Amino acid sequence: MSWCCTYNPLPLYSRLQVTDFSCSWQLKNAQKMLLSLGKKPEKKKQFYRFQTPSKVVAYYRLKTPPYKLDALEPYMSKRTLEMHWEEHHRAYVEGLNKQLANDDILYGYTMDELVKVTYNNGNPLPEFNNAAQVWNHDFFWESMQPGGGEMPELGVLQQIEKDFGSYTNFKEKFTESAFTVFGSGWIWLVLKREERQLAIIKTSNAITPLVWDDIPIICLDMWEHAYYLDYKNDREKYVNTFMNHLISWNVAMERMARAEAFVNLGEPKIPIA
Amino acid sequence: MALRSLVTRKNLPSAFKAATGLGQLRGLQTFSLPDLPYDYGALEPAISGEIMQLHHQKHHQTYITNYNKALEQLNDAIEKGDSAAVVKLQSAIKFNGGGHVNHSIFWKNLAPVREGGGELPHGSLGWAIDADFGSLEKLIQLMNAEGAALQGSGWVWLALDKELKKLVVETTANQDPLVTKGPTLVPLLGIDVWEHAYYLQYKNVRPDYLKNIWKVMNWKYASEVYAKECPSS
């Protein structure tokens, strides 16, 4: 039984991404969240008991990366992941939850929708920064895998060769664009809806190609906090390491496959009877 | 004389170039890394020696190298009359040139404690701060708040508006120099809130960095700049 439900009359599906609080990790996380919101959780048992209405609500939770924090060593150290995920990413989630507690117009959105709505067509609402950064970092963790790198295969490779000429060309363009991100930002491989083509896009601060209705396939965090502890100011090494050892073409394939449901990339293969 | 016979009309431009030792007729100046007026470790424990060394030797140097490169390319583009290239280079110049300008000011804004770092401002600047912000504490609070709220990378400045003769607090994004916020603004103090300026020591706790940097702030420099722009009659 999700404890959030007992305090909150709004439907569960709308925004909670966690329904089972039996897992001890989630309980610990919930306790941390409570602490951050200024409430003291007295005993574990009390979560399950109905209490007088409390102001504790959680809208979005911090998703764990799909691998252990030390799984990306030696390319991305455990220390970086601990800082980046547990401090930065968590701060964005908690900041977002705090902001949402003040504003009921923004209730009930999925993460994707929330990012687009708070972007407000170029006049971002104050919640945009936190919402977009939560989304971006979730996307980023999933864009990497232990034992990543190497070449894309099958459909993704075909599409890359069609749109960039060759994989080497794509890699060059990607790394070049990454170096020219001025300040804090992200670098994306997106599938553009209108042009029906893959493209490399740079964004600054928290902006994501989601707001332009394009479909992101892979992203790389170029904020300094993403690489400073491991590579200091050697951005080139960071980007090259990402391309050679961390990027998850499996996930890219999944995302492309899903994207093809929305974007018609080629001639339909009509089977001949 | 002999020289005159050598210098024919055709050879004049190249001879002139060779004689003056310039690569181009325009006389392109290259920039180099200014020395720090103190040791890397002199600002401890407010800013660690590791950060100072990386910040100075790697980050600032990179801005200078890329600035020189961009200027050279700009020079070529101007000579060739390639307007598209000239316009394209503007962002690289703004970023790298701005980085050089901002960091050069930044090194002068800091001083070790034994050389007066952290000593409160006296004289005309002190009075101006009280007049425009209420008190030094309020100014520091305001600058720290602006610095902490700045999203991404940028700078937070204490500036003098030359025209209005008023002190203002401004923020700039990325490496934009202060003049991009107003042509009459003169920087007195700037705080680098890019993550590279504090990450190794303060990790993501930017407010702690902002609190501690005031301990090594060189108010003497700020007072001098202020006195020059606003000489008290």
XYZ file of C-alpha atoms in Angstrom:
506
model
C 0.000 0.000 0.000
C 1.553 3.265 -1.021
C 1.630 5.643 1.929
C 1.370 8.635 -0.337
C -2.077 7.553 -1.376
C -3.443 7.789 2.129
C -2.560 11.445 2.375
C -3.417 12.473 -1.121
C -6.818 12.218 -2.751
C -5.535 12.681 -6.292
C -5.207 9.596 -8.484
C -2.145 7.442 -8.172
C -1.379 6.957 -11.855
C -0.927 10.622 -12.552
C 2.486 11.105 -11.159
C 3.759 8.566 -8.722
C 6.223 6.308 -10.382
C 6.608 4.163 -7.334
C 3.721 2.085 -6.151
C 5.404 -0.387 -3.908
C 7.009 0.973 -0.812
C 7.886 -2.359 0.665
C 11.413 -2.227 -0.668
C 13.748 -0.961 2.033
C 15.657 1.283 -0.382
C 12.500 3.120 -1.275
C 11.605 3.439 2.368
C 14.988 4.961 3.102
C 14.514 7.293 0.167
C 11.082 8.253 1.420
C 12.507 8.968 4.831
C 15.163 11.166 3.266
C 12.477 12.969 1.298
C 10.440 13.511 4.445
C 13.465 14.847 6.233
C 14.148 17.237 3.418
C 10.566 18.475 3.564
C 10.994 19.213 7.227
C 9.031 16.317 8.640
C 10.568 13.856 11.052
C 9.657 10.233 10.407
C 9.395 8.753 13.899
C 9.333 5.034 13.284
C 9.173 2.953 10.146
C 5.905 1.398 11.304
C 4.114 4.714 11.323
C 4.253 5.003 7.553
C 1.595 2.384 7.291
C -0.692 3.787 9.956
C -3.255 6.373 8.980
C -2.387 9.620 10.686
C -3.913 13.033 10.880
C -3.560 14.667 7.443
C 0.040 15.635 6.936
C 1.444 17.985 4.331
C 3.885 15.401 3.083
C 3.372 14.660 -0.572
C 5.819 13.441 -3.145
C 5.210 14.016 -6.813
C 8.232 12.615 -8.542
C 10.873 10.276 -7.294
C 14.541 9.819 -8.005
C 15.005 6.927 -10.414
C 18.065 4.745 -9.904
C 20.428 4.275 -12.814
C 20.084 0.820 -14.406
C 23.470 -0.267 -13.043
C 25.389 -0.074 -9.798
C 27.195 3.166 -9.089
C 30.612 1.589 -9.544
C 29.667 -0.296 -12.727
C 31.026 2.382 -15.038
C 34.541 2.328 -13.588
C 37.171 3.217 -14.698
C 35.490 5.501 -17.233
C 33.150 7.223 -14.845
C 34.163 6.788 -11.245
C 31.867 5.733 -8.436
C 32.657 9.050 -6.756
C 31.355 10.998 -9.746
C 28.188 8.916 -9.908
C 27.639 9.288 -6.184
C 28.011 13.070 -6.418
C 26.211 13.439 -9.697
C 23.295 11.147 -8.938
C 22.908 11.362 -5.202
C 23.590 15.062 -4.866
C 22.865 16.887 -8.113
C 20.095 14.710 -9.517
C 18.468 14.257 -6.142
C 18.597 18.011 -5.522
C 16.708 18.603 -8.762
C 14.041 16.066 -7.770
C 13.616 17.511 -4.313
C 13.614 21.051 -5.666
C 10.933 20.092 -8.151
C 8.769 18.440 -5.499
C 9.085 21.502 -3.304
C 8.040 23.794 -6.137
C 5.116 21.582 -7.093
C 3.842 21.676 -3.552
C 3.021 25.348 -4.132
C 1.350 25.088 -7.488
C -1.616 22.896 -8.300
C -1.877 23.816 -11.965
C 1.058 21.560 -12.659
C -0.281 18.450 -10.976
C -0.993 15.282 -12.846
C 1.542 15.406 -15.657
C 3.974 12.734 -16.694
C 7.586 13.817 -16.668
C 7.674 14.376 -20.428
C 4.516 16.450 -20.392
C 5.707 18.468 -17.404
C 8.911 19.420 -19.205
C 7.006 20.610 -22.280
C 4.400 22.494 -20.272
C 6.866 24.280 -18.018
C 8.971 25.239 -21.044
C 5.994 27.346 -21.989
C 7.167 27.814 -25.596
C 10.336 29.651 -24.702
C 9.244 31.505 -21.566
C 10.125 28.854 -19.039
C 8.318 28.718 -15.748
C 10.476 28.443 -12.645
C 9.747 24.717 -12.443
C 11.268 24.110 -15.871
C 14.867 24.021 -14.737
C 14.272 21.333 -12.146
C 11.833 19.307 -14.237
C 14.037 19.344 -17.320
C 17.162 18.494 -15.373
C 15.415 15.539 -13.714
C 14.309 14.303 -17.127
C 17.711 14.929 -18.706
C 19.598 13.084 -16.014
C 17.235 10.093 -16.092
C 17.810 9.975 -19.848
C 21.557 10.327 -19.385
C 21.931 7.440 -16.934
C 19.987 5.222 -19.275
C 22.079 6.318 -22.247
C 25.114 4.660 -20.715
C 25.909 1.084 -19.825
C 28.848 -0.812 -18.426
C 30.737 -2.235 -21.379
C 29.255 0.321 -23.715
C 30.879 2.020 -26.645
C 31.673 0.030 -29.763
C 29.553 0.416 -32.825
C 25.831 0.638 -33.247
C 24.205 -2.176 -35.150
C 21.388 -2.889 -37.529
C 18.747 -0.179 -37.850
C 20.590 2.465 -35.846
C 23.764 2.000 -37.854
C 21.801 2.126 -41.082
C 20.104 5.341 -40.076
C 23.399 6.893 -38.962
C 25.035 5.973 -42.240
C 22.087 7.395 -44.127
C 22.110 10.703 -42.260
C 25.809 11.228 -41.543
C 27.571 9.245 -44.233
C 29.418 6.901 -41.932
C 29.745 6.093 -38.268
C 33.194 7.700 -38.133
C 31.791 10.886 -39.580
C 28.995 10.887 -37.030
C 31.450 10.291 -34.184
C 33.619 13.162 -35.373
C 30.674 15.536 -35.639
C 29.381 14.491 -32.232
C 32.674 15.008 -30.455
C 33.272 18.297 -32.281
C 29.866 19.601 -31.244
C 30.490 18.482 -27.691
C 33.682 20.555 -27.512
C 31.878 23.653 -28.708
C 29.212 23.585 -26.014
C 29.953 26.931 -24.365
C 29.255 26.835 -20.660
C 26.869 24.288 -19.191
C 24.799 22.220 -21.546
C 24.011 18.917 -23.157
C 24.741 17.300 -26.471
C 22.082 15.137 -28.096
C 21.564 12.691 -30.895
C 17.934 13.276 -31.841
C 15.501 12.029 -34.401
C 13.890 15.104 -35.866
C 10.208 14.620 -36.479
C 9.721 17.003 -39.379
C 12.877 16.176 -41.300
C 12.656 12.491 -40.351
C 16.400 12.478 -39.888
C 18.915 11.989 -37.153
C 20.701 15.150 -36.064
C 23.195 16.307 -33.457
C 21.932 19.112 -31.255
C 23.621 21.209 -28.565
C 21.505 22.671 -25.810
C 22.456 24.956 -22.966
C 21.715 24.615 -19.259
C 18.581 22.493 -18.909
C 17.022 22.675 -22.336
C 16.085 19.393 -23.966
C 15.037 18.660 -27.568
C 11.809 17.348 -26.080
C 10.548 20.920 -26.000
C 10.822 21.113 -29.787
C 8.942 17.859 -30.059
C 11.977 15.973 -31.358
C 12.793 12.478 -30.146
C 16.085 12.200 -28.263
C 18.080 9.031 -28.799
C 21.281 9.574 -26.812
C 22.564 12.414 -24.672
C 25.775 13.468 -22.977
C 25.976 15.796 -19.993
C 28.490 18.576 -20.702
C 27.980 20.385 -17.401
C 31.312 20.540 -15.621
C 30.025 18.563 -12.663
C 29.641 15.550 -14.935
C 33.339 15.174 -15.617
C 35.305 17.475 -13.361
C 36.119 14.975 -10.632
C 37.405 12.417 -13.151
C 38.882 14.455 -15.963
C 39.303 17.960 -14.505
C 39.223 20.251 -17.538
C 40.084 17.573 -20.114
C 36.749 17.621 -21.914
C 38.102 15.867 -24.975
C 39.093 12.802 -22.994
C 35.672 12.740 -21.337
C 33.776 12.897 -24.614
C 36.010 10.336 -26.300
C 35.695 7.991 -23.333
C 31.935 8.326 -23.507
C 31.890 7.483 -27.207
C 34.297 4.583 -26.872
C 33.303 2.984 -23.595
C 30.047 4.226 -22.144
C 27.456 4.965 -24.784
C 24.688 2.391 -24.861
C 23.724 1.565 -28.429
C 21.295 -1.040 -27.089
C 19.239 1.677 -25.482
C 19.581 3.763 -28.626
C 18.138 0.859 -30.604
C 15.186 0.587 -28.227
C 14.522 4.290 -28.456
C 14.780 4.284 -32.247
C 12.386 1.350 -32.438
C 9.916 3.253 -30.285
C 10.467 6.422 -32.289
C 9.552 4.623 -35.494
C 6.032 4.343 -34.158
C 5.808 8.133 -34.416
C 8.085 8.947 -37.318
C 7.944 7.201 -40.645
C 11.601 6.721 -41.494
C 11.348 4.943 -44.777
C 9.173 3.198 -47.261
C 6.742 0.866 -45.546
C 7.625 -2.752 -46.071
C 4.398 -4.041 -47.552
C 4.631 -7.802 -47.789
C 3.956 -9.170 -51.228
C 1.465 -11.978 -51.109
C 70.459 54.542 -51.770
C 70.934 50.797 -52.037
C 67.799 50.167 -50.063
C 65.722 52.243 -52.392
C 66.777 50.219 -55.422
C 65.748 47.041 -53.644
C 62.389 48.400 -52.693
C 60.415 48.465 -55.919
C 56.775 49.236 -56.104
C 55.875 45.582 -56.349
C 57.913 44.551 -53.360
C 56.860 47.390 -51.139
C 54.078 45.650 -49.183
C 56.074 42.510 -48.523
C 59.197 44.498 -47.713
C 57.229 46.643 -45.311
C 55.841 43.503 -43.698
C 59.265 41.963 -43.443
C 60.850 45.177 -42.179
C 58.405 45.632 -39.372
C 58.419 41.928 -38.566
C 54.658 41.629 -38.621
C 52.838 38.677 -40.096
C 49.985 40.827 -41.267
C 49.620 44.462 -42.129
C 47.114 44.945 -39.319
C 49.505 44.169 -36.472
C 47.717 41.432 -34.591
C 48.429 41.330 -30.887
C 48.467 37.997 -29.175
C 47.572 37.595 -25.544
C 49.365 35.638 -22.879
C 48.527 34.307 -19.467
C 49.013 36.983 -16.791
C 50.901 35.868 -13.688
C 49.059 35.545 -10.427
C 50.166 38.156 -7.883
C 50.267 35.382 -5.237
C 51.004 31.656 -4.889
C 48.448 29.053 -5.830
C 48.139 27.960 -2.218
C 47.967 31.474 -0.803
C 44.164 31.603 -0.795
C 43.689 28.492 1.329
C 41.451 27.447 2.977
C 38.890 29.582 1.129
C 39.998 28.336 -2.274
C 42.290 25.325 -2.520
C 45.654 25.462 -4.267
C 44.575 22.649 -6.590
C 41.630 24.677 -7.848
C 43.732 27.828 -8.259
C 46.351 25.978 -10.257
C 43.873 24.249 -12.551
C 41.810 27.389 -12.895
C 44.806 29.523 -13.827
C 47.031 27.146 -15.770
C 44.384 25.136 -17.577
C 41.097 27.006 -17.849
C 42.375 30.574 -18.240
C 45.177 29.406 -20.525
C 42.680 27.557 -22.722
C 40.563 30.679 -23.058
C 43.641 32.659 -24.069
C 44.821 30.059 -26.583
C 41.412 29.831 -28.202
C 41.002 33.600 -28.118
C 44.278 34.057 -29.991
C 43.219 31.415 -32.483
C 39.837 33.041 -33.028
C 41.436 36.465 -33.462
C 43.813 35.085 -36.055
C 40.954 33.492 -37.940
C 38.989 36.727 -37.669
C 41.914 38.668 -39.070
C 42.130 36.315 -42.036
C 38.410 36.537 -42.624
C 38.484 40.337 -42.526
C 41.367 40.472 -44.980
C 39.614 38.108 -47.346
C 36.378 39.993 -46.906
C 34.584 36.828 -45.807
C 31.657 38.335 -43.940
C 30.024 35.029 -43.167
C 33.167 33.817 -41.430
C 33.555 37.112 -39.562
C 30.058 36.818 -38.127
C 30.489 33.129 -37.384
C 33.571 33.789 -35.279
C 31.791 36.293 -33.029
C 30.540 33.684 -30.587
C 33.980 32.122 -30.184
C 35.488 35.554 -29.593
C 32.806 36.530 -27.105
C 33.274 33.288 -25.213
C 37.042 33.001 -25.189
C 37.784 36.720 -25.102
C 35.221 37.142 -22.379
C 36.829 34.299 -20.465
C 40.187 36.027 -20.686
C 38.815 39.416 -19.640
C 36.783 38.027 -16.766
C 39.493 35.832 -15.338
C 42.093 38.597 -15.552
C 39.822 40.711 -13.359
C 39.121 37.745 -11.092
C 42.774 37.170 -10.189
C 43.063 40.807 -9.146
C 39.855 40.526 -7.124
C 41.409 37.937 -4.829
C 44.198 38.409 -2.333
C 45.707 36.283 0.412
C 44.570 37.204 3.902
C 48.006 38.456 4.891
C 47.941 40.876 1.956
C 44.610 42.363 2.878
C 42.229 39.775 1.488
C 38.894 39.988 3.234
C 39.629 43.395 4.755
C 36.485 45.478 4.652
C 36.257 48.391 2.259
C 36.872 51.857 3.625
C 36.596 55.267 2.139
C 34.408 56.211 -0.759
C 33.561 52.652 -1.781
C 32.439 51.801 1.745
C 30.121 54.798 1.830
C 28.776 54.056 -1.623
C 27.967 50.491 -0.560
C 26.097 51.746 2.478
C 24.237 54.272 0.352
C 23.240 51.896 -2.420
C 22.655 48.659 -0.510
C 22.184 49.611 3.121
C 25.157 47.758 4.500
C 28.028 45.529 3.439
C 26.230 42.486 4.887
C 23.211 43.177 2.709
C 25.416 43.500 -0.363
C 27.152 40.201 0.392
C 23.806 38.531 1.004
C 22.472 39.828 -2.302
C 25.510 38.735 -4.275
C 25.487 35.298 -2.671
C 21.804 34.879 -3.414
C 22.258 35.899 -7.049
C 25.285 33.665 -7.374
C 23.537 30.644 -5.906
C 20.441 31.181 -8.054
C 22.382 31.486 -11.286
C 21.551 28.461 -13.406
C 24.404 26.808 -15.229
C 27.621 28.764 -15.633
C 28.243 32.464 -15.212
C 29.576 35.305 -13.108
C 28.147 37.554 -10.427
C 29.440 41.132 -10.392
C 29.562 44.186 -8.180
C 29.577 46.901 -10.783
C 29.653 50.674 -10.950
C 27.292 52.340 -13.374
C 29.498 55.167 -14.627
C 26.611 57.253 -15.879
C 24.285 56.933 -12.919
C 27.167 56.857 -10.446
C 25.492 53.957 -8.692
C 26.643 50.527 -7.552
C 24.727 47.566 -8.944
C 24.845 43.795 -8.668
C 24.645 42.019 -12.011
C 24.996 38.479 -13.280
C 26.288 37.390 -16.648
C 25.918 33.998 -18.265
C 28.778 31.786 -19.422
C 31.775 34.029 -20.127
C 29.887 37.127 -21.204
C 31.840 40.135 -19.998
C 30.020 42.678 -17.852
C 29.716 45.201 -20.671
C 27.165 42.946 -22.338
C 24.788 43.901 -19.546
C 25.335 47.621 -20.065
C 28.026 49.677 -21.771
C 28.372 51.993 -18.788
C 29.084 49.212 -16.275
C 32.560 48.979 -14.772
C 33.392 45.758 -12.921
C 34.624 46.246 -9.363
C 34.358 42.674 -8.103
C 33.498 39.503 -9.951
C 32.861 36.017 -8.602
C 33.249 33.059 -10.931
C 30.372 30.651 -10.319
C 31.300 28.185 -13.031
C 31.549 24.763 -11.460
C 35.261 24.564 -12.229
C 35.820 27.427 -9.809
C 34.739 25.438 -6.777
C 33.808 21.871 -7.597
C 36.918 20.060 -6.402
C 36.670 21.658 -2.989
C 33.004 22.433 -2.372
C 31.459 19.869 -4.715
C 27.914 20.979 -5.468
C 27.569 23.234 -2.426
C 27.924 26.527 -4.239
C 26.576 28.605 -1.304
C 29.529 27.511 0.865
C 31.978 28.649 -1.804
C 30.200 31.991 -2.032
C 30.287 32.402 1.731
C 33.993 31.666 1.969
C 35.266 33.621 -0.986
C 34.588 36.895 0.848
C 37.425 35.980 3.208
C 39.913 36.483 0.389
C 38.191 39.300 -1.448
C 40.520 42.122 -2.455
C 38.489 45.197 -1.571
C 41.570 47.388 -2.072
C 41.472 46.732 -5.804
C 37.747 47.448 -5.942
C 38.251 50.690 -3.999
C 40.996 51.772 -6.382
C 38.862 51.158 -9.457
C 35.948 52.949 -7.806
C 38.053 55.934 -6.802
C 39.399 56.240 -10.334
C 35.925 56.248 -11.883
C 34.289 58.339 -9.181
C 36.933 60.669 -7.851
C 35.569 62.259 -4.683
C 35.541 65.980 -5.120
